Amino acid sequence: MLNIVLFGPPGAGKGTQSTKLIDRYSLVHLSTGDIFRANIKGQTELGVLAKSFIDQGQLVPDEVTINMLSAEVKKNPNAKGFIFDGFPRTSAQAAALDALLESMNSSISLMLALEVEEEELKRRLLLRGKDSGRADDQDPAVIQKRIDVYNAETFPVRDYYLAQNKYKGVNGIGEVEAIFTALCDQIDAKANS
Ligand code: ADP
């Protein structure tokens, strides 16, 4: 299996690049943010719970997120591999993901990180908020909170994959196609190693 964690702060371009990567490599895309938003739209119990955290720029609790992600992985027993987008966002999630994949005799192949500086992130998120309808992209205080939570809780997850020699950083500023090519180069180098 080819299992990729697509990593980076809010607004780094994970969703955009995921769409292109799943096409190229025939992978299943699991975006925890997208799944939460679908549940919010459908007014499920999970959606109501998730919304209370998302609207504040906070993370949904680990137990809830891990259970949801595990269920989504298990819905795809024949997948050639996964792109995990927005997961893991905490060290506990990273450990849970390893355990889950190990139970399937698989593992994470690579963490690809989109590197974008904070000012650019804020600019992109506010721009996206104008037409996406995402409430969490419209309030500068919520955006700042998400970036702060990223720096405090999510950025350290990088060390978890660095220690396993699986971390590759890519410059997330520039043309979408150029960034996509840089990501593909990393994946192909890994596949051929
Ligand atoms: P972005 O990366 O642009 O902030 P996402 O669409 O990935 O947005 O996620 C939106 C929100 O969903 C996050 O701010 C967070 O509240 C929640 N969320 C998404 N993934 C996770 C996760 N793995 N753990 C906890 N909360 C999450």
Coordinates of N, CA and C and ligand atoms in Angstrom, one line a residue:
M1 N 0.8 -1.2 0.0 CA 0.0 0.0 0.0 C 0.9 1.2 0.0
L2 N 0.3 2.3 -0.6 CA 1.0 3.6 -0.5 C 0.1 4.5 0.4
N3 N 0.6 4.7 1.6 CA -0.2 5.5 2.5 C 0.6 6.8 2.8
I4 N -0.1 7.9 2.5 CA 0.6 9.2 2.6 C -0.1 10.1 3.6
V5 N 0.6 10.7 4.5 CA 0.1 11.8 5.3 C 0.4 13.1 4.7
L6 N -0.6 13.8 4.3 CA -0.4 15.2 3.7 C -0.5 16.2 4.9
F7 N 0.6 16.8 5.2 CA 0.7 17.6 6.4 C 0.9 19.1 6.1
G8 N 0.5 19.9 7.0 CA 0.7 21.3 6.8 C -0.4 22.1 7.6
P9 N -0.1 23.4 7.8 CA -1.0 24.2 8.5 C -2.3 24.5 7.8
P10 N -3.4 25.0 8.4 CA -4.6 25.4 7.7 C -4.3 26.3 6.6
G11 N -4.8 26.0 5.4 CA -4.6 26.9 4.3 C -3.4 26.6 3.5
A12 N -2.7 25.5 3.8 CA -1.4 25.2 3.1 C -1.7 24.7 1.7
G13 N -2.9 24.2 1.5 CA -3.2 23.6 0.1 C -3.3 22.1 0.1
K14 N -3.6 21.5 1.3 CA -3.7 20.1 1.4 C -4.9 19.5 0.5
G15 N -6.0 20.2 0.6 CA -7.2 19.7 -0.1 C -6.9 19.8 -1.6
T16 N -6.4 20.9 -2.1 CA -6.1 21.1 -3.5 C -5.2 20.0 -4.0
Q17 N -4.1 19.8 -3.3 CA -3.1 18.8 -3.8 C -3.6 17.4 -3.6
S18 N -4.4 17.1 -2.6 CA -5.0 15.8 -2.4 C -5.8 15.3 -3.6
T19 N -6.6 16.2 -4.1 CA -7.5 15.9 -5.2 C -6.6 15.5 -6.4
K20 N -5.5 16.1 -6.6 CA -4.6 15.8 -7.8 C -3.9 14.5 -7.5
L21 N -3.5 14.3 -6.2 CA -2.7 13.1 -5.9 C -3.5 11.8 -6.0
I22 N -4.8 11.9 -5.6 CA -5.6 10.6 -5.6 C -5.8 10.2 -7.0
D23 N -5.9 11.2 -7.9 CA -6.1 10.8 -9.4 C -4.8 10.2 -9.9
R24 N -3.7 10.7 -9.6 CA -2.4 10.2 -10.1 C -2.1 8.9 -9.6
Y25 N -2.3 8.6 -8.3 CA -1.9 7.4 -7.7 C -3.0 6.4 -7.3
S26 N -4.3 6.8 -7.7 CA -5.4 5.9 -7.4 C -5.5 5.6 -5.9
L27 N -5.5 6.6 -5.1 CA -5.6 6.4 -3.6 C -6.9 6.9 -3.1
V28 N -7.3 6.5 -1.9 CA -8.5 6.9 -1.3 C -8.2 8.2 -0.4
H29 N -9.0 9.2 -0.6 CA -8.7 10.5 0.1 C -9.5 10.5 1.3
L30 N -8.9 10.6 2.5 CA -9.7 10.8 3.7 C -9.3 12.1 4.4
S31 N -10.2 13.1 4.3 CA -10.0 14.4 4.9 C -10.9 14.5 6.1
T32 N -10.3 14.5 7.3 CA -11.1 14.6 8.5 C -12.0 15.9 8.5
G33 N -11.4 17.0 8.0 CA -12.2 18.2 7.9 C -13.5 18.0 7.0
D34 N -13.3 17.4 5.8 CA -14.4 17.2 4.9 C -15.4 16.3 5.5
I35 N -15.0 15.2 6.2 CA -15.9 14.3 6.9 C -16.7 15.0 8.0
F36 N -16.0 15.8 8.7 CA -16.7 16.6 9.8 C -17.8 17.5 9.1
R37 N -17.4 18.2 8.1 CA -18.3 19.1 7.4 C -19.5 18.4 6.8
A38 N -19.3 17.2 6.3 CA -20.4 16.4 5.8 C -21.4 16.0 6.9
N39 N -20.8 15.7 8.1 CA -21.6 15.4 9.2 C -22.4 16.6 9.8
I40 N -21.7 17.7 9.7 CA -22.4 19.0 10.2 C -23.6 19.2 9.2
K41 N -23.4 19.1 7.9 CA -24.4 19.4 7.0 C -25.6 18.4 7.2
G42 N -25.3 17.1 7.4 CA -26.3 16.1 7.6 C -26.9 16.1 9.0
Q43 N -26.4 17.1 9.9 CA -26.9 17.2 11.2 C -26.9 15.9 12.0
T44 N -25.8 15.1 11.8 CA -25.6 13.9 12.6 C -25.2 14.3 14.0
E45 N -25.2 13.3 14.9 CA -24.7 13.5 16.3 C -23.3 13.9 16.3
L46 N -22.5 13.2 15.4 CA -21.1 13.6 15.3 C -20.9 15.0 14.8
G47 N -21.7 15.4 13.8 CA -21.7 16.7 13.3 C -21.9 17.8 14.3
V48 N -23.0 17.6 15.1 CA -23.3 18.6 16.1 C -22.2 18.7 17.1
L49 N -21.6 17.6 17.5 CA -20.5 17.7 18.4 C -19.3 18.4 17.8
A50 N -18.9 18.0 16.6 CA -17.7 18.5 15.9 C -17.9 20.0 15.7
K51 N -19.1 20.5 15.4 CA -19.3 21.9 15.1 C -19.0 22.8 16.3
S52 N -19.2 22.3 17.5 CA -19.0 23.1 18.7 C -17.5 23.4 18.8
F53 N -16.6 22.5 18.4 CA -15.2 22.7 18.4 C -14.7 23.5 17.2
I54 N -15.2 23.1 16.0 CA -14.7 23.7 14.8 C -15.0 25.2 14.8
D55 N -16.2 25.6 15.2 CA -16.5 27.0 15.2 C -15.6 27.8 16.1
Q56 N -15.0 27.2 17.1 CA -14.1 27.9 18.0 C -12.6 27.8 17.5
G57 N -12.4 27.1 16.4 CA -11.0 26.9 16.0 C -10.2 25.9 16.8
Q58 N -11.0 25.1 17.5 CA -10.3 24.0 18.3 C -10.3 22.7 17.6
L59 N -9.5 21.8 18.1 CA -9.5 20.4 17.6 C -10.7 19.7 18.1
V60 N -11.3 18.8 17.3 CA -12.3 17.9 17.8 C -11.5 16.9 18.7
P61 N -12.1 16.4 19.8 CA -11.3 15.5 20.7 C -10.8 14.3 20.0
D62 N -9.6 13.9 20.5 CA -8.9 12.7 19.8 C -9.7 11.5 19.7
E63 N -10.4 11.1 20.8 CA -11.2 9.8 20.8 C -12.2 9.8 19.7
V64 N -12.9 10.9 19.5 CA -14.0 11.1 18.5 C -13.4 11.0 17.1
T65 N -12.3 11.7 16.9 CA -11.6 11.8 15.6 C -11.0 10.5 15.2
I66 N -10.4 9.8 16.2 CA -9.7 8.6 15.9 C -10.7 7.5 15.5
N67 N -11.8 7.4 16.3 CA -12.9 6.4 16.0 C -13.5 6.7 14.6
M68 N -13.7 7.9 14.3 CA -14.3 8.2 13.0 C -13.3 7.8 11.8
L69 N -12.1 8.2 12.0 CA -11.1 7.9 11.0 C -10.9 6.4 10.8
S70 N -10.9 5.6 11.9 CA -10.7 4.2 11.8 C -11.9 3.6 11.1
A71 N -13.1 4.1 11.3 CA -14.3 3.6 10.6 C -14.2 3.8 9.1
E72 N -13.7 5.0 8.8 CA -13.6 5.4 7.3 C -12.5 4.5 6.7
V73 N -11.4 4.2 7.3 CA -10.4 3.3 6.7 C -11.0 1.9 6.5
K74 N -11.7 1.5 7.5 CA -12.3 0.1 7.4 C -13.4 0.0 6.3
K75 N -14.0 1.1 5.9 CA -14.9 1.1 4.8 C -14.3 0.9 3.5
N76 N -13.0 0.9 3.4 CA -12.2 0.8 2.2 C -11.2 -0.4 2.2
P77 N -11.7 -1.6 2.4 CA -10.8 -2.8 2.5 C -10.0 -3.0 1.3
N78 N -10.4 -2.6 0.1 CA -9.6 -2.9 -1.1 C -8.8 -1.7 -1.6
A79 N -8.6 -0.7 -0.7 CA -7.9 0.5 -1.2 C -6.4 0.1 -1.5
K80 N -5.9 0.7 -2.5 CA -4.4 0.6 -2.8 C -3.6 1.4 -1.9
G81 N -4.2 2.3 -1.2 CA -3.6 3.2 -0.3 C -4.4 4.4 0.0
F82 N -4.0 5.2 1.0 CA -4.8 6.3 1.4 C -3.9 7.6 1.4
I83 N -4.6 8.7 1.2 CA -4.1 10.0 1.5 C -4.8 10.5 2.8
F84 N -4.1 10.7 3.9 CA -4.7 11.2 5.1 C -4.4 12.7 5.1
D85 N -5.5 13.5 5.0 CA -5.5 14.9 4.9 C -6.1 15.5 6.1
G86 N -5.3 16.2 7.0 CA -5.8 16.7 8.2 C -5.8 15.8 9.3
F87 N -5.2 14.7 9.2 CA -5.0 13.6 10.2 C -3.7 12.9 9.9
P88 N -2.9 12.7 10.9 CA -3.0 13.0 12.4 C -2.7 14.4 12.7
R89 N -3.4 15.0 13.6 CA -3.2 16.4 14.1 C -2.6 16.4 15.5
T90 N -2.5 15.3 16.1 CA -1.9 15.3 17.5 C -1.0 14.0 17.5
S91 N -0.2 14.0 18.5 CA 0.7 12.8 18.7 C -0.1 11.6 19.0
A92 N -1.2 11.7 19.7 CA -2.1 10.5 20.0 C -2.7 10.0 18.8
Q93 N -3.1 10.9 17.9 CA -3.7 10.5 16.6 C -2.6 9.7 15.7
A94 N -1.4 10.2 15.8 CA -0.3 9.6 15.0 C -0.1 8.2 15.5
A95 N -0.1 8.0 16.8 CA 0.2 6.7 17.4 C -1.0 5.7 17.0
A96 N -2.2 6.3 17.1 CA -3.4 5.5 16.8 C -3.4 5.1 15.3
L97 N -2.9 6.0 14.4 CA -2.9 5.6 13.0 C -1.9 4.5 12.7
D98 N -0.8 4.6 13.4 CA 0.2 3.5 13.2 C -0.4 2.2 13.7
A99 N -1.0 2.2 14.8 CA -1.6 0.9 15.3 C -2.7 0.4 14.4
L100 N -3.5 1.3 13.9 CA -4.5 0.9 12.9 C -3.9 0.2 11.7
L101 N -2.9 0.9 11.1 CA -2.3 0.4 9.9 C -1.6 -0.9 10.1
E102 N -0.9 -1.0 11.3 CA -0.2 -2.2 11.7 C -1.2 -3.4 11.7
S103 N -2.4 -3.1 12.2 CA -3.4 -4.2 12.3 C -3.8 -4.7 10.9
M104 N -3.5 -3.9 9.9 CA -3.8 -4.3 8.5 C -2.5 -4.7 7.8
N105 N -1.5 -4.9 8.6 CA -0.2 -5.3 8.0 C 0.3 -4.2 7.1
S106 N 0.1 -3.0 7.4 CA 0.5 -1.9 6.6 C 1.2 -0.8 7.4
S107 N 1.5 0.3 6.8 CA 2.2 1.4 7.5 C 2.1 2.7 6.7
I108 N 2.5 3.8 7.3 CA 2.7 5.1 6.6 C 3.9 5.0 5.8
S109 N 3.8 5.3 4.5 CA 4.9 5.3 3.6 C 5.7 6.6 3.7
L110 N 5.0 7.8 3.9 CA 5.6 9.1 3.7 C 4.7 10.1 4.4
M111 N 5.3 11.1 5.0 CA 4.6 12.3 5.4 C 5.1 13.4 4.5
L112 N 4.2 14.0 3.7 CA 4.6 15.1 2.8 C 4.0 16.4 3.5
A113 N 4.9 17.3 3.7 CA 4.5 18.6 4.4 C 4.5 19.7 3.4
L114 N 3.4 20.5 3.4 CA 3.4 21.7 2.6 C 3.8 22.9 3.5
E115 N 4.9 23.5 3.2 CA 5.4 24.6 4.0 C 5.0 26.0 3.5
V116 N 4.3 26.7 4.3 CA 3.8 28.0 4.0 C 3.8 28.9 5.2
E117 N 4.3 30.1 5.0 CA 4.4 31.0 6.2 C 3.1 31.6 6.6
E118 N 3.1 32.0 7.9 CA 1.8 32.4 8.5 C 1.0 33.5 7.8
E119 N 1.7 34.5 7.4 CA 1.0 35.6 6.7 C 0.3 35.2 5.5
E120 N 0.9 34.3 4.7 CA 0.3 33.8 3.5 C -0.9 32.9 3.8
L121 N -0.8 32.2 4.9 CA -1.9 31.3 5.3 C -3.1 32.1 5.6
K122 N -2.9 33.2 6.4 CA -4.1 34.0 6.8 C -4.7 34.7 5.6
R123 N -3.9 35.1 4.7 CA -4.4 35.7 3.4 C -5.2 34.7 2.7
R124 N -4.7 33.5 2.5 CA -5.5 32.5 1.8 C -6.8 32.1 2.4
L125 N -6.7 31.9 3.8 CA -7.9 31.5 4.5 C -9.0 32.5 4.4
L126 N -8.7 33.8 4.5 CA -9.7 34.8 4.4 C -10.3 34.9 3.0
L127 N -9.4 34.7 2.0 CA -9.9 34.7 0.6 C -10.9 33.5 0.4
R128 N -10.5 32.3 0.9 CA -11.3 31.1 0.8 C -12.7 31.4 1.5
G129 N -12.6 32.0 2.7 CA -13.8 32.3 3.4 C -14.9 33.1 2.7
K130 N -14.4 33.9 1.7 CA -15.3 34.8 1.0 C -16.3 34.0 0.1
D131 N -15.8 32.8 -0.4 CA -16.8 32.1 -1.3 C -17.0 30.6 -0.9
S132 N -16.3 30.1 0.1 CA -16.5 28.7 0.5 C -17.7 28.6 1.5
G133 N -18.1 29.7 2.1 CA -19.1 29.6 3.1 C -18.7 29.0 4.4
R134 N -17.4 28.7 4.5 CA -16.9 28.1 5.8 C -16.7 29.2 6.8
A135 N -17.5 29.0 7.9 CA -17.5 30.1 8.9 C -16.2 30.2 9.6
D136 N -15.4 29.0 9.7 CA -14.1 29.1 10.3 C -13.1 29.8 9.5
D137 N -13.4 30.1 8.3 CA -12.5 30.9 7.4 C -12.8 32.4 7.3
Q138 N -13.8 32.8 8.1 CA -14.3 34.1 7.9 C -14.0 35.0 9.1
D139 N -13.6 34.4 10.2 CA -13.3 35.2 11.4 C -11.8 35.2 11.7
P140 N -11.1 36.4 11.6 CA -9.7 36.4 11.9 C -9.3 35.8 13.2
A141 N -10.1 35.9 14.2 CA -9.8 35.4 15.6 C -9.8 33.8 15.5
V142 N -10.8 33.3 14.8 CA -10.8 31.8 14.7 C -9.6 31.3 13.8
I143 N -9.3 32.0 12.8 CA -8.1 31.7 12.0 C -6.9 31.7 12.8
Q144 N -6.7 32.7 13.6 CA -5.5 32.8 14.5 C -5.5 31.7 15.4
K145 N -6.6 31.3 16.0 CA -6.7 30.2 17.0 C -6.3 28.9 16.3
R146 N -6.8 28.7 15.1 CA -6.4 27.4 14.4 C -4.9 27.4 14.1
I147 N -4.3 28.5 13.8 CA -2.9 28.5 13.5 C -2.1 28.3 14.8
D148 N -2.6 28.9 15.9 CA -2.0 28.7 17.2 C -2.1 27.2 17.7
V149 N -3.2 26.6 17.4 CA -3.4 25.2 17.8 C -2.5 24.3 16.9
Y150 N -2.4 24.7 15.7 CA -1.5 24.0 14.8 C -0.1 24.0 15.3
N151 N 0.4 25.2 15.7 CA 1.8 25.3 16.1 C 2.0 24.6 17.4
A152 N 1.0 24.6 18.3 CA 1.2 23.9 19.6 C 1.0 22.4 19.6
E153 N 0.0 22.0 18.9 CA -0.4 20.5 19.0 C 0.0 19.7 17.7
T154 N -0.1 20.4 16.5 CA 0.0 19.6 15.3 C 1.5 19.6 14.8
F155 N 2.1 20.8 14.8 CA 3.5 20.8 14.3 C 4.4 19.8 14.9
P156 N 4.3 19.5 16.2 CA 5.1 18.5 16.8 C 5.0 17.1 16.2
V157 N 3.9 16.8 15.6 CA 3.7 15.5 14.9 C 4.8 15.2 13.9
R158 N 5.3 16.3 13.3 CA 6.4 16.2 12.4 C 7.6 15.4 12.9
D159 N 7.9 15.6 14.2 CA 9.0 14.9 14.8 C 8.8 13.4 14.9
Y160 N 7.5 13.0 15.0 CA 7.2 11.6 15.0 C 7.6 10.9 13.7
Y161 N 7.3 11.6 12.6 CA 7.7 11.0 11.3 C 9.1 11.3 10.9
L162 N 9.7 12.4 11.4 CA 11.1 12.7 11.2 C 11.9 11.5 11.8
A163 N 11.5 11.1 13.0 CA 12.3 10.1 13.7 C 12.2 8.8 13.0
Q164 N 11.2 8.6 12.2 CA 11.0 7.3 11.4 C 11.6 7.5 10.0
N165 N 12.2 8.7 9.8 CA 12.8 9.0 8.4 C 11.8 9.1 7.3
K166 N 10.5 9.5 7.6 CA 9.5 9.5 6.7 C 9.0 10.9 6.3
Y167 N 9.7 11.9 6.8 CA 9.2 13.3 6.6 C 9.9 13.9 5.4
K168 N 9.1 14.5 4.5 CA 9.6 15.3 3.4 C 8.9 16.6 3.3
G169 N 9.6 17.7 3.4 CA 8.9 19.0 3.3 C 9.0 19.5 1.8
V170 N 7.9 20.2 1.4 CA 7.9 20.8 0.1 C 7.4 22.2 0.2
N171 N 8.0 23.1 -0.6 CA 7.5 24.5 -0.5 C 6.1 24.7 -1.1
G172 N 5.2 25.1 -0.2 CA 3.8 25.2 -0.6 C 3.4 26.6 -1.2
I173 N 4.4 27.4 -1.5 CA 4.1 28.7 -2.2 C 4.6 28.6 -3.6
G174 N 3.7 29.0 -4.5 CA 4.0 28.9 -6.0 C 2.8 28.4 -6.7
E175 N 3.0 28.0 -8.0 CA 2.0 27.5 -8.8 C 1.5 26.1 -8.3
V176 N 0.2 25.9 -8.4 CA -0.4 24.6 -7.9 C 0.3 23.4 -8.7
E177 N 0.5 23.6 -10.0 CA 1.2 22.5 -10.8 C 2.6 22.2 -10.3
A178 N 3.3 23.3 -10.0 CA 4.7 23.1 -9.6 C 4.8 22.4 -8.3
I179 N 3.9 22.8 -7.4 CA 3.9 22.1 -6.1 C 3.5 20.6 -6.2
F180 N 2.5 20.4 -7.1 CA 2.1 19.0 -7.4 C 3.3 18.2 -7.9
T181 N 4.0 18.7 -8.8 CA 5.2 18.0 -9.4 C 6.2 17.7 -8.3
A182 N 6.4 18.7 -7.4 CA 7.4 18.5 -6.3 C 6.9 17.3 -5.4
L183 N 5.6 17.3 -5.1 CA 5.1 16.2 -4.3 C 5.2 14.9 -5.0
C184 N 4.9 14.8 -6.3 CA 5.0 13.6 -7.0 C 6.4 13.1 -7.0
D185 N 7.4 14.0 -7.2 CA 8.8 13.6 -7.2 C 9.2 12.9 -5.9
Q186 N 8.7 13.4 -4.8 CA 9.0 12.8 -3.5 C 8.3 11.4 -3.4
I187 N 7.1 11.3 -3.9 CA 6.4 10.0 -3.8 C 7.1 9.0 -4.7
D188 N 7.5 9.4 -5.9 CA 8.2 8.5 -6.9 C 9.5 8.1 -6.4
A189 N 10.2 9.0 -5.7 CA 11.5 8.7 -5.2 C 11.4 7.6 -4.1
K190 N 10.3 7.8 -3.3 CA 10.1 6.8 -2.2 C 9.7 5.4 -2.8
A191 N 8.8 5.5 -3.8 CA 8.4 4.2 -4.4 C 9.6 3.4 -5.0
N192 N 10.5 4.2 -5.5 CA 11.7 3.6 -6.2 C 12.8 3.3 -5.3
S193 N 12.7 3.6 -4.0 CA 13.8 3.4 -3.1 C 13.9 2.0 -2.5
Ligands
ADP1 P1 -7.9 23.4 7.8 O1 -6.8 22.5 7.6 O2 -8.2 24.4 6.7 O3 -8.0 24.1 9.1 P2 -9.8 21.1 7.9 O4 -10.8 21.2 6.9 O5 -8.7 20.1 7.7 O6 -9.2 22.6 7.9 O7 -10.4 21.0 9.3 C1 -11.4 21.9 9.8 C2 -11.5 21.7 11.3 O8 -12.0 20.4 11.6 C3 -10.3 21.9 12.2 O9 -10.1 23.3 12.5 C4 -10.6 21.1 13.4 O10 -11.5 21.8 14.3 C5 -11.4 19.9 12.8 N1 -10.5 18.8 12.5 C6 -10.1 18.3 11.3 N2 -9.3 17.3 11.4 C7 -9.1 17.1 12.7 C8 -8.3 16.2 13.5 N3 -7.5 15.3 12.9 N4 -8.4 16.2 14.9 C9 -9.1 17.1 15.5 N5 -9.9 18.0 14.8 C10 -9.9 18.0 13.5

